[in-house]
mmCIF file of C-alpha atoms and ligand atoms in Angstrom:
data_model
loop_
_atom_site.group_PDB
_atom_site.id
_atom_site.type_symbol
_atom_site.label_atom_id
_atom_site.label_comp_id
_atom_site.label_asym_id
_atom_site.label_seq_id
_atom_site.Cartn_x
_atom_site.Cartn_y
_atom_site.Cartn_z
ATOM 1 C CA MET V 1 179.791 124.602 118.036
ATOM 2 C CA LYS V 2 180.789 125.814 121.063
ATOM 3 C CA GLU V 3 178.111 128.276 121.119
ATOM 4 C CA MET V 4 175.715 125.835 121.118
ATOM 5 C CA ILE V 5 176.755 123.601 123.525
ATOM 6 C CA SER V 6 176.907 125.792 126.901
ATOM 7 C CA LYS V 7 178.115 122.898 130.153
ATOM 8 C CA ILE V 8 178.046 119.132 129.111
ATOM 9 C CA PRO V 9 177.267 117.605 132.685
ATOM 10 C CA PHE V 10 178.858 114.535 133.310
ATOM 11 C CA ASN V 11 176.001 112.811 134.133
ATOM 12 C CA LYS V 12 172.576 113.371 133.674
ATOM 13 C CA PRO V 13 169.686 110.966 134.499
ATOM 14 C CA SER V 14 166.757 109.895 131.885
ATOM 15 C CA PHE V 15 163.062 108.600 132.063
ATOM 16 C CA THR V 16 161.338 107.213 130.602
ATOM 17 C CA GLY V 17 157.914 108.827 130.524
ATOM 18 C CA LYS V 18 155.632 106.366 132.728
ATOM 19 C CA GLU V 19 157.441 106.776 136.538
ATOM 20 C CA LEU V 20 155.092 109.437 137.451
ATOM 21 C CA ASP V 21 152.390 107.188 136.143
ATOM 22 C CA TYR V 22 153.753 104.611 137.970
ATOM 23 C CA ILE V 23 153.747 106.498 140.683
ATOM 24 C CA ARG V 24 150.306 107.890 140.604
ATOM 25 C CA GLU V 25 148.875 104.189 140.798
ATOM 26 C CA SER V 26 151.948 103.044 143.518
ATOM 27 C CA VAL V 27 149.854 105.707 145.896
ATOM 28 C CA LEU V 28 146.662 104.938 145.057
ATOM 29 C CA SER V 29 146.667 101.336 145.424
ATOM 30 C CA GLY V 30 146.243 102.200 149.412
ATOM 31 C CA GLY V 31 150.266 101.102 150.134
ATOM 32 C CA ILE V 32 153.432 102.718 150.080
ATOM 33 C CA SER V 33 155.191 100.415 151.784
ATOM 34 C CA GLY V 34 158.209 97.561 150.794
ATOM 35 C CA ASP V 35 156.818 94.976 149.127
ATOM 36 C CA GLY V 36 153.766 96.276 147.201
ATOM 37 C CA ILE V 37 152.388 95.601 143.877
ATOM 38 C CA TYR V 38 155.483 97.114 142.272
ATOM 39 C CA THR V 39 157.854 95.961 144.412
ATOM 40 C CA LYS V 40 156.054 92.703 143.152
ATOM 41 C CA LYS V 41 156.581 93.739 139.608
ATOM 42 C CA CYS V 42 159.897 94.599 139.662
ATOM 43 C CA HIS V 43 160.925 91.762 141.116
ATOM 44 C CA GLU V 44 158.747 89.521 138.865
ATOM 45 C CA LEU V 45 159.826 91.446 135.509
ATOM 46 C CA MET V 46 164.045 90.484 137.364
ATOM 47 C CA GLU V 47 163.405 86.740 137.921
ATOM 48 C CA ARG V 48 161.726 86.721 134.102
ATOM 49 C CA LYS V 49 164.435 88.061 131.958
ATOM 50 C CA PHE V 50 167.988 86.723 133.772
ATOM 51 C CA ASN V 51 166.417 83.871 134.634
ATOM 52 C CA ALA V 52 166.821 84.134 138.432
ATOM 53 C CA LYS V 53 165.761 82.288 141.358
ATOM 54 C CA LYS V 54 164.869 84.731 142.971
ATOM 55 C CA VAL V 55 165.305 88.404 143.297
ATOM 56 C CA LEU V 56 164.539 90.652 146.286
ATOM 57 C CA LEU V 57 164.066 95.094 145.464
ATOM 58 C CA THR V 58 167.006 96.474 148.235
ATOM 59 C CA THR V 59 167.299 100.186 149.134
ATOM 60 C CA SER V 60 171.198 99.882 147.835
ATOM 61 C CA CYS V 61 174.019 98.534 146.528
ATOM 62 C CA THR V 62 175.285 98.212 149.247
ATOM 63 C CA HIS V 63 172.521 97.555 150.876
ATOM 64 C CA ALA V 64 172.088 93.941 149.121
ATOM 65 C CA LEU V 65 175.473 93.359 149.738
ATOM 66 C CA GLU V 66 175.086 93.875 152.830
ATOM 67 C CA LEU V 67 172.807 91.016 153.200
ATOM 68 C CA ALA V 68 174.731 89.136 151.006
ATOM 69 C CA ALA V 69 177.689 88.757 153.746
ATOM 70 C CA LEU V 70 175.122 89.264 156.957
ATOM 71 C CA LEU V 71 173.751 85.958 154.453
ATOM 72 C CA LEU V 72 177.136 84.680 154.005
ATOM 73 C CA ASP V 73 177.866 84.386 158.210
ATOM 74 C CA LEU V 74 180.861 85.988 157.407
ATOM 75 C CA LYS V 75 182.673 86.843 160.869
ATOM 76 C CA GLU V 76 186.422 88.129 162.425
ATOM 77 C CA GLY V 77 188.880 85.824 161.160
ATOM 78 C CA ASP V 78 187.402 85.229 157.751
ATOM 79 C CA GLU V 79 188.330 86.478 154.636
ATOM 80 C CA VAL V 80 187.168 87.619 151.831
ATOM 81 C CA ILE V 81 189.480 88.578 148.255
ATOM 82 C CA VAL V 82 188.193 91.166 147.590
ATOM 83 C CA PRO V 83 189.817 93.303 143.722
ATOM 84 C CA SER V 84 190.909 96.940 145.957
ATOM 85 C CA TYR V 85 189.997 98.995 142.105
ATOM 86 C CA THR V 86 185.951 99.142 143.124
ATOM 87 C CA PHE V 87 183.661 101.271 145.400
ATOM 88 C CA VAL V 88 183.832 101.379 149.315
ATOM 89 C CA SER V 89 181.039 99.558 149.368
ATOM 90 C CA THR V 90 181.748 96.435 148.280
ATOM 91 C CA VAL V 91 184.728 96.220 151.151
ATOM 92 C CA ASN V 92 182.862 97.754 153.769
ATOM 93 C CA ALA V 93 179.851 95.318 153.417
ATOM 94 C CA PHE V 94 181.825 92.585 154.704
ATOM 95 C CA VAL V 95 184.466 94.527 156.567
ATOM 96 C CA LEU V 96 181.176 96.020 159.207
ATOM 97 C CA ARG V 97 181.078 91.958 160.200
ATOM 98 C CA GLY V 98 184.843 92.488 161.053
ATOM 99 C CA ALA V 99 186.172 90.257 157.648
ATOM 100 C CA LYS V 100 189.498 90.868 156.435
ATOM 101 C CA PRO V 101 189.750 91.709 153.184
ATOM 102 C CA ILE V 102 192.232 90.020 150.231
ATOM 103 C CA PHE V 103 192.857 92.797 147.866
ATOM 104 C CA ILE V 104 193.478 91.112 144.513
ATOM 105 C CA ASP V 105 195.072 92.974 141.280
ATOM 106 C CA ILE V 106 193.283 93.784 138.802
ATOM 107 C CA ARG V 107 193.434 92.698 134.854
ATOM 108 C CA GLN V 108 194.877 95.562 132.053
ATOM 109 C CA ASP V 109 192.234 95.067 129.384
ATOM 110 C CA THR V 110 189.269 94.330 131.541
ATOM 111 C CA LYS V 111 189.687 96.189 135.672
ATOM 112 C CA ASN V 112 188.664 93.112 136.888
ATOM 113 C CA ILE V 113 189.533 91.004 139.150
ATOM 114 C CA ASP V 114 192.667 89.182 137.791
ATOM 115 C CA GLU V 115 192.001 85.331 137.939
ATOM 116 C CA ASN V 116 194.625 84.504 137.527
ATOM 117 C CA LEU V 117 195.854 86.292 141.571
ATOM 118 C CA ILE V 118 192.806 84.293 143.544
ATOM 119 C CA GLU V 119 194.247 81.213 144.281
ATOM 120 C CA SER V 120 197.702 81.647 146.008
ATOM 121 C CA LYS V 121 195.835 84.095 148.268
ATOM 122 C CA ILE V 122 193.228 81.146 149.324
ATOM 123 C CA THR V 123 193.572 80.189 153.000
ATOM 124 C CA LYS V 124 192.268 78.063 155.798
ATOM 125 C CA ASN V 125 190.159 81.100 157.309
ATOM 126 C CA THR V 126 188.793 82.232 152.706
ATOM 127 C CA LYS V 127 185.284 82.603 152.843
ATOM 128 C CA ALA V 128 184.086 84.164 150.081
ATOM 129 C CA ILE V 129 185.148 86.032 146.532
ATOM 130 C CA PHE V 130 184.366 89.640 146.445
ATOM 131 C CA VAL V 131 183.919 90.128 142.902
ATOM 132 C CA VAL V 132 183.640 93.538 140.998
ATOM 133 C CA HIS V 133 182.186 93.447 137.537
ATOM 134 C CA TYR V 134 183.826 96.606 136.386
ATOM 135 C CA ALA V 135 181.678 99.116 132.910
ATOM 136 C CA GLY V 136 179.163 96.506 132.678
ATOM 137 C CA VAL V 137 182.212 93.525 131.627
ATOM 138 C CA ALA V 138 181.894 90.355 133.296
ATOM 139 C CA CYS V 139 184.996 88.812 135.285
ATOM 140 C CA GLU V 140 186.503 85.256 134.442
ATOM 141 C CA MET V 141 183.290 83.443 135.677
ATOM 142 C CA ASP V 142 184.043 79.790 135.178
ATOM 143 C CA ARG V 143 187.760 80.345 136.165
ATOM 144 C CA ILE V 144 186.679 82.118 138.706
ATOM 145 C CA MET V 145 183.255 80.059 139.851
ATOM 146 C CA ASP V 146 185.633 76.997 138.808
ATOM 147 C CA ILE V 147 188.311 77.793 142.112
ATOM 148 C CA ALA V 148 185.862 78.573 144.065
ATOM 149 C CA LYS V 149 184.395 74.917 143.795
ATOM 150 C CA ARG V 150 187.172 73.208 144.547
ATOM 151 C CA HIS V 151 188.054 75.712 147.408
ATOM 152 C CA ASN V 152 185.042 75.510 149.079
ATOM 153 C CA ILE V 153 184.838 78.821 148.904
ATOM 154 C CA LEU V 154 181.460 81.390 148.151
ATOM 155 C CA VAL V 155 181.355 84.333 145.434
ATOM 156 C CA VAL V 156 179.385 87.153 145.823
ATOM 157 C CA GLU V 157 179.676 89.765 142.641
ATOM 158 C CA ASP V 158 179.180 92.565 142.863
ATOM 159 C CA ALA V 159 177.166 93.302 139.563
ATOM 160 C CA ALA V 160 175.956 97.372 140.804
ATOM 161 C CA GLN V 161 177.561 98.400 137.125
ATOM 162 C CA GLY V 162 176.311 95.228 135.283
ATOM 163 C CA VAL V 163 172.696 95.251 135.856
ATOM 164 C CA ASN V 164 171.568 93.169 131.987
ATOM 165 C CA ALA V 165 175.272 91.894 131.056
ATOM 166 C CA LYS V 166 176.019 88.404 129.974
ATOM 167 C CA TYR V 167 178.648 86.927 130.713
ATOM 168 C CA LYS V 168 178.408 83.767 127.859
ATOM 169 C CA GLU V 169 174.954 82.712 128.319
ATOM 170 C CA LYS V 170 173.430 84.512 131.786
ATOM 171 C CA TYR V 171 173.061 87.137 132.797
ATOM 172 C CA LEU V 172 175.242 88.973 135.627
ATOM 173 C CA GLY V 173 174.285 88.729 139.018
ATOM 174 C CA THR V 174 172.913 85.163 137.723
ATOM 175 C CA ILE V 175 176.769 83.366 138.420
ATOM 176 C CA GLY V 176 176.959 83.558 142.131
ATOM 177 C CA THR V 177 176.208 82.524 144.648
ATOM 178 C CA PHE V 178 174.566 86.568 145.360
ATOM 179 C CA GLY V 179 174.562 88.904 142.723
ATOM 180 C CA CYS V 180 174.524 92.953 144.180
ATOM 181 C CA TYR V 181 172.346 94.654 141.877
ATOM 182 C CA SER V 182 172.318 98.926 141.794
ATOM 183 C CA PHE V 183 169.785 101.428 140.574
ATOM 184 C CA HIS V 184 171.173 104.721 141.797
ATOM 185 C CA GLU V 185 170.610 107.352 139.614
ATOM 186 C CA THR V 186 174.115 107.139 137.649
ATOM 187 C CA LYS V 187 173.581 103.451 136.933
ATOM 188 C CA ASN V 188 171.807 102.539 133.222
ATOM 189 C CA PHE V 189 168.477 101.830 134.812
ATOM 190 C CA MET V 190 168.021 103.951 138.432
ATOM 191 C CA CYS V 191 165.281 105.360 141.285
ATOM 192 C CA GLY V 192 167.501 107.452 143.428
ATOM 193 C CA GLU V 193 168.654 105.494 145.722
ATOM 194 C CA GLY V 194 167.959 101.303 145.569
ATOM 195 C CA GLY V 195 169.342 97.924 144.340
ATOM 196 C CA ALA V 196 168.433 94.230 144.547
ATOM 197 C CA ILE V 197 169.844 91.199 145.649
ATOM 198 C CA VAL V 198 169.767 87.813 143.264
ATOM 199 C CA ILE V 199 169.640 84.962 145.083
ATOM 200 C CA ASN V 200 170.825 81.594 143.392
ATOM 201 C CA ASP V 201 171.069 79.163 145.504
ATOM 202 C CA GLU V 202 167.750 78.501 147.362
ATOM 203 C CA ARG V 203 168.142 77.625 150.453
ATOM 204 C CA PHE V 204 169.353 81.391 151.756
ATOM 205 C CA ILE V 205 165.970 82.503 149.884
ATOM 206 C CA GLU V 206 163.575 81.955 154.041
ATOM 207 C CA ARG V 207 166.713 83.903 155.279
ATOM 208 C CA ALA V 208 167.210 86.623 152.599
ATOM 209 C CA GLU V 209 163.411 87.256 153.135
ATOM 210 C CA ILE V 210 164.121 87.358 156.963
ATOM 211 C CA ILE V 211 166.978 89.193 157.108
ATOM 212 C CA ARG V 212 165.883 91.791 154.688
ATOM 213 C CA GLU V 213 162.620 92.091 157.388
ATOM 214 C CA LYS V 214 164.036 93.388 160.861
ATOM 215 C CA GLY V 215 165.414 89.335 161.613
ATOM 216 C CA THR V 216 160.923 88.522 161.453
ATOM 217 C CA ASP V 217 158.856 86.161 159.087
ATOM 218 C CA ARG V 218 156.976 89.180 158.207
ATOM 219 C CA SER V 219 156.709 87.987 154.060
ATOM 220 C CA LYS V 220 155.370 84.537 155.316
ATOM 221 C CA PHE V 221 152.862 86.494 157.052
ATOM 222 C CA ALA V 222 151.706 88.738 153.954
ATOM 223 C CA ARG V 223 151.955 85.531 151.902
ATOM 224 C CA GLY V 224 149.679 84.201 155.015
ATOM 225 C CA GLU V 225 151.630 80.921 154.979
ATOM 226 C CA VAL V 226 151.745 82.172 159.674
ATOM 227 C CA ASP V 227 149.299 84.066 161.207
ATOM 228 C CA LYS V 228 151.540 86.175 163.320
ATOM 229 C CA TYR V 229 155.196 87.191 162.786
ATOM 230 C CA THR V 230 158.538 87.536 165.205
ATOM 231 C CA TRP V 231 161.285 87.624 165.628
ATOM 232 C CA GLN V 232 163.420 84.998 163.727
ATOM 233 C CA ASP V 233 167.823 85.458 163.064
ATOM 234 C CA LEU V 234 169.280 89.194 162.105
ATOM 235 C CA GLY V 235 167.967 91.281 160.082
ATOM 236 C CA SER V 236 167.682 94.365 159.605
ATOM 237 C CA SER V 237 165.498 96.544 156.869
ATOM 238 C CA TYR V 238 166.525 96.631 153.371
ATOM 239 C CA LEU V 239 163.074 96.720 151.500
ATOM 240 C CA PRO V 240 162.429 100.356 149.802
ATOM 241 C CA SER V 241 158.973 102.255 149.851
ATOM 242 C CA ASP V 242 157.269 100.769 146.852
ATOM 243 C CA VAL V 243 156.817 104.759 145.080
ATOM 244 C CA LEU V 244 160.818 103.725 144.210
ATOM 245 C CA ALA V 245 159.734 100.541 143.335
ATOM 246 C CA ALA V 246 157.171 101.663 140.850
ATOM 247 C CA PHE V 247 159.390 104.895 139.355
ATOM 248 C CA LEU V 248 162.135 101.021 139.065
ATOM 249 C CA TYR V 249 160.118 100.079 136.972
ATOM 250 C CA ALA V 250 159.153 101.893 134.505
ATOM 251 C CA GLN V 251 163.153 101.595 133.636
ATOM 252 C CA LEU V 252 163.578 98.108 133.686
ATOM 253 C CA GLU V 253 160.618 97.812 131.149
ATOM 254 C CA ASN V 254 162.858 99.982 128.929
ATOM 255 C CA MET V 255 165.558 97.528 130.190
ATOM 256 C CA ASP V 256 167.009 96.656 126.124
ATOM 257 C CA ARG V 257 165.838 99.631 124.252
ATOM 258 C CA ILE V 258 167.893 102.130 127.280
ATOM 259 C CA ASN V 259 170.656 99.467 125.944
ATOM 260 C CA LYS V 260 170.147 100.176 122.646
ATOM 261 C CA THR V 261 171.667 103.880 123.458
ATOM 262 C CA ARG V 262 173.905 103.601 125.345
ATOM 263 C CA GLN V 263 175.885 100.642 122.622
ATOM 264 C CA THR V 264 175.867 103.246 120.436
ATOM 265 C CA ILE V 265 176.907 105.975 121.691
ATOM 266 C CA TYR V 266 179.708 103.436 123.499
ATOM 267 C CA GLU V 267 181.001 102.555 119.885
ATOM 268 C CA ARG V 268 180.681 106.449 118.567
ATOM 269 C CA TYR V 269 183.498 106.925 121.067
ATOM 270 C CA LEU V 270 184.940 104.167 120.793
ATOM 271 C CA MET V 271 184.917 103.838 116.955
ATOM 272 C CA ASN V 272 186.079 108.493 117.153
ATOM 273 C CA LEU V 273 188.872 107.614 119.387
ATOM 274 C CA GLN V 274 191.237 104.710 116.773
ATOM 275 C CA GLU V 275 193.245 108.021 115.467
ATOM 276 C CA LEU V 276 194.364 108.399 119.269
ATOM 277 C CA GLU V 277 195.095 104.850 120.047
ATOM 278 C CA LYS V 278 196.798 104.490 116.559
ATOM 279 C CA ALA V 279 199.367 107.801 117.922
ATOM 280 C CA GLU V 280 199.292 105.930 120.687
ATOM 281 C CA VAL V 281 198.492 108.178 123.010
ATOM 282 C CA VAL V 282 195.647 107.080 124.559
ATOM 283 C CA LYS V 283 194.262 103.222 125.201
ATOM 284 C CA LEU V 284 190.780 102.202 124.642
ATOM 285 C CA PRO V 285 188.628 99.728 126.168
ATOM 286 C CA VAL V 286 187.959 96.305 125.189
ATOM 287 C CA ILE V 287 185.396 93.979 126.057
ATOM 288 C CA PRO V 288 186.312 90.282 125.417
ATOM 289 C CA ALA V 289 184.446 88.199 122.585
ATOM 290 C CA ASP V 290 182.107 86.128 125.897
ATOM 291 C CA CYS V 291 180.998 89.319 126.748
ATOM 292 C CA ILE V 292 177.802 91.346 126.640
ATOM 293 C CA SER V 293 177.911 94.252 128.209
ATOM 294 C CA ASN V 294 175.767 96.786 129.422
ATOM 295 C CA TYR V 295 177.733 100.084 128.056
ATOM 296 C CA HIS V 296 177.777 101.076 131.695
ATOM 297 C CA MET V 297 180.726 103.991 130.910
ATOM 298 C CA PHE V 298 183.313 104.915 128.039
ATOM 299 C CA TYR V 299 186.410 105.539 130.004
ATOM 300 C CA MET V 300 190.159 105.891 128.626
ATOM 301 C CA LEU V 301 193.616 105.618 129.467
ATOM 302 C CA THR V 302 196.149 108.483 129.351
ATOM 303 C CA LYS V 303 200.292 107.806 129.051
ATOM 304 C CA ASN V 304 200.368 109.272 132.233
ATOM 305 C CA LYS V 305 198.597 110.679 135.255
ATOM 306 C CA GLN V 306 200.591 113.990 134.169
ATOM 307 C CA ALA V 307 198.679 114.118 130.834
ATOM 308 C CA ARG V 308 194.967 112.872 132.749
ATOM 309 C CA ASN V 309 194.307 115.818 134.320
ATOM 310 C CA ASN V 310 195.506 117.219 132.631
ATOM 311 C CA LEU V 311 193.025 116.570 129.448
ATOM 312 C CA ILE V 312 190.308 116.638 133.003
ATOM 313 C CA SER V 313 191.657 120.245 133.280
ATOM 314 C CA ALA V 314 191.183 120.851 129.472
ATOM 315 C CA LEU V 315 188.055 119.688 129.517
ATOM 316 C CA GLU V 316 187.254 121.259 132.330
ATOM 317 C CA LYS V 317 187.491 124.834 130.153
ATOM 318 C CA ASN V 318 185.670 123.953 127.666
ATOM 319 C CA GLY V 319 182.684 123.214 129.740
ATOM 320 C CA ILE V 320 182.673 118.704 129.834
ATOM 321 C CA LYS V 321 182.959 117.071 132.928
ATOM 322 C CA SER V 322 184.704 114.261 133.349
ATOM 323 C CA VAL V 323 186.063 112.539 136.032
ATOM 324 C CA PHE V 324 188.414 109.649 137.305
ATOM 325 C CA HIS V 325 187.847 106.701 139.580
ATOM 326 C CA TYR V 326 188.953 104.813 142.480
ATOM 327 C CA ILE V 327 191.578 106.022 144.941
ATOM 328 C CA PRO V 328 192.009 102.141 145.417
ATOM 329 C CA LEU V 329 191.082 101.190 148.827
ATOM 330 C CA HIS V 330 194.482 99.028 149.301
ATOM 331 C CA THR V 331 195.923 102.893 149.081
ATOM 332 C CA SER V 332 193.137 104.727 150.952
ATOM 333 C CA PRO V 333 193.172 106.213 154.765
ATOM 334 C CA MET V 334 191.337 102.702 155.745
ATOM 335 C CA GLY V 335 192.881 100.454 153.506
ATOM 336 C CA LYS V 336 196.047 101.631 154.966
ATOM 337 C CA LYS V 337 194.567 101.250 159.101
ATOM 338 C CA LEU V 338 194.076 97.718 157.579
ATOM 339 C CA GLY V 339 197.917 97.106 157.135
ATOM 340 C CA CYS V 340 198.043 97.797 153.156
ATOM 341 C CA LYS V 341 200.364 99.993 151.736
ATOM 342 C CA MET V 342 201.128 100.849 147.854
ATOM 343 C CA GLY V 343 202.849 99.112 145.961
ATOM 344 C CA ASP V 344 201.041 96.436 147.137
ATOM 345 C CA LEU V 345 198.913 96.023 143.775
ATOM 346 C CA PRO V 346 200.965 97.940 141.023
ATOM 347 C CA VAL V 347 197.949 97.685 138.117
ATOM 348 C CA THR V 348 195.263 98.310 139.915
ATOM 349 C CA GLU V 349 197.830 101.989 141.391
ATOM 350 C CA ASP V 350 198.883 102.541 137.979
ATOM 351 C CA ILE V 351 195.596 102.204 136.312
ATOM 352 C CA SER V 352 193.685 104.365 139.083
ATOM 353 C CA GLU V 353 196.030 106.682 137.534
ATOM 354 C CA ARG V 354 196.005 106.922 134.087
ATOM 355 C CA LEU V 355 192.424 106.325 134.086
ATOM 356 C CA LEU V 356 189.460 108.798 133.063
ATOM 357 C CA ARG V 357 185.513 108.689 132.729
ATOM 358 C CA LEU V 358 183.811 110.527 129.780
ATOM 359 C CA PRO V 359 180.268 111.706 130.153
ATOM 360 C CA PHE V 360 178.159 109.306 129.018
ATOM 361 C CA TYR V 361 173.807 109.476 130.049
ATOM 362 C CA ASN V 362 171.140 107.763 127.850
ATOM 363 C CA ASP V 363 169.753 111.422 126.556
ATOM 364 C CA MET V 364 173.659 112.120 124.822
ATOM 365 C CA THR V 365 173.086 114.343 121.667
ATOM 366 C CA GLU V 366 175.193 114.180 118.762
ATOM 367 C CA LEU V 367 175.857 117.277 118.423
ATOM 368 C CA GLU V 368 176.975 117.167 121.961
ATOM 369 C CA GLN V 369 178.713 113.738 121.633
ATOM 370 C CA ASN V 370 181.325 114.894 118.815
ATOM 371 C CA PHE V 371 182.238 118.714 121.027
ATOM 372 C CA ILE V 372 183.047 116.527 123.837
ATOM 373 C CA LEU V 373 185.505 113.747 120.953
ATOM 374 C CA GLU V 374 187.094 117.343 119.917
ATOM 375 C CA MET V 375 187.778 118.892 122.859
ATOM 376 C CA VAL V 376 189.295 115.471 123.757
ATOM 377 C CA LYS V 377 191.322 115.369 120.488
ATOM 378 C CA ASN V 378 192.557 118.819 121.247
ATOM 379 C CA GLY V 379 192.992 118.374 125.017
ATOM 380 C CA VAL V 380 194.654 115.094 124.803
ATOM 381 C CA MET V 381 197.069 116.477 121.909
ATOM 382 C CA ALA V 382 198.497 119.472 123.216
ATOM 383 C CA CYS V 383 199.839 117.765 126.185
ATOM 384 C CA ARG V 384 201.340 114.572 124.866
HETATM 385 C C1 PLP X 401 178.053 101.847 142.617
HETATM 386 C C2 PLP X 401 178.406 101.305 142.865
HETATM 387 C C3 PLP X 401 177.992 100.236 144.425
HETATM 388 C C4 PLP X 401 177.229 101.066 145.236
HETATM 389 O O1 PLP X 401 175.772 101.122 144.362
HETATM 390 P P1 PLP X 401 174.394 101.944 145.290
HETATM 391 O O2 PLP X 401 173.607 101.765 144.922
HETATM 392 O O3 PLP X 401 174.859 103.498 145.628
HETATM 393 O O4 PLP X 401 174.504 101.994 147.611
HETATM 394 C C5 PLP X 401 178.703 98.919 144.673
HETATM 395 N N1 PLP X 401 179.941 98.306 144.400
HETATM 396 C C6 PLP X 401 179.815 98.983 142.499
HETATM 397 C C7 PLP X 401 180.606 98.991 142.100
HETATM 398 C C8 PLP X 401 179.766 99.779 142.537
HETATM 399 O O5 PLP X 401 179.565 100.692 140.772
#
């Protein structure tokens, strides 16, 4: 089998075939700045499909999170509850505003924030909880929303990995006050670099439009509601070119089909690796009954750090790229500057040393996947 497969990347962007047609149409429409015809199409598609009050495309999920932090008026002295096991952008968004992260440990099963640990960390300074739906599997949102409501704090969902996934009857991103999506090349649906903010409380819609448009009421002007646009508030430029929205629309139209493909790949990994879990050499991911995943990634846990690193090298030798993440934010150089230290969050620290992500992309062939599976089994058994 090996002769036929030269190299297997960790991720490979895939296209639906309509991207260039739509870009062409956007270009020919005579305007490719933000909020053009395809941006509107993307907004409408997501609002309808996810049953969301308002969706606004942004230049990235990082920027959607920053927009959320601005809308919440987070400032110096405020505290935000957040997992440490996440991408830096979740936390940078409000640290940029001077707010302080209060890192919380994660659950063993989903690697999501441990909802049982949240309440004891709430103080009079707590303004928000930023949750992350890891791998497209939802946090325990009923509990989290209930805690937030009782303490009068707001919830932001970092649903960068959770687009088109569900918790009970709701799409991720539509449950908290704001949801943030990523359309980065490595995500399920993408346009290279891109994102969106979902606004679930209509009181924030007008201000979100203003902040996203450099602090002006240009969105109202574009709709003919005012005859001149002016400076209204703080702001920045968070809207992407319509060329990117055109690309993205070709992907969003195919969300369910893409998820089905990814489900097949995920389930094939899961089924074929059962024997390793039975032999107690790896642990496989779980999706709680209340969650519908979008199958953003396939990860597994080895027994220890050594076994994980050995497996990465063994796969690398066979041309297969596997990766690990995250270095916990509380143990990073920046985390240390904020006063955190190793030992604060035992589950996060343990998972971070043992987690390994296998190659995952829509166009993965069965042949490629069988080869990966064979090499994983060989690799795990060789270094057990
Ligand atoms: C990818 C990702 C982001 C950042 O998304 P960008 O669109 O690249 O800014 C933020 N949070 C999480 C959890 C992510 O996985």
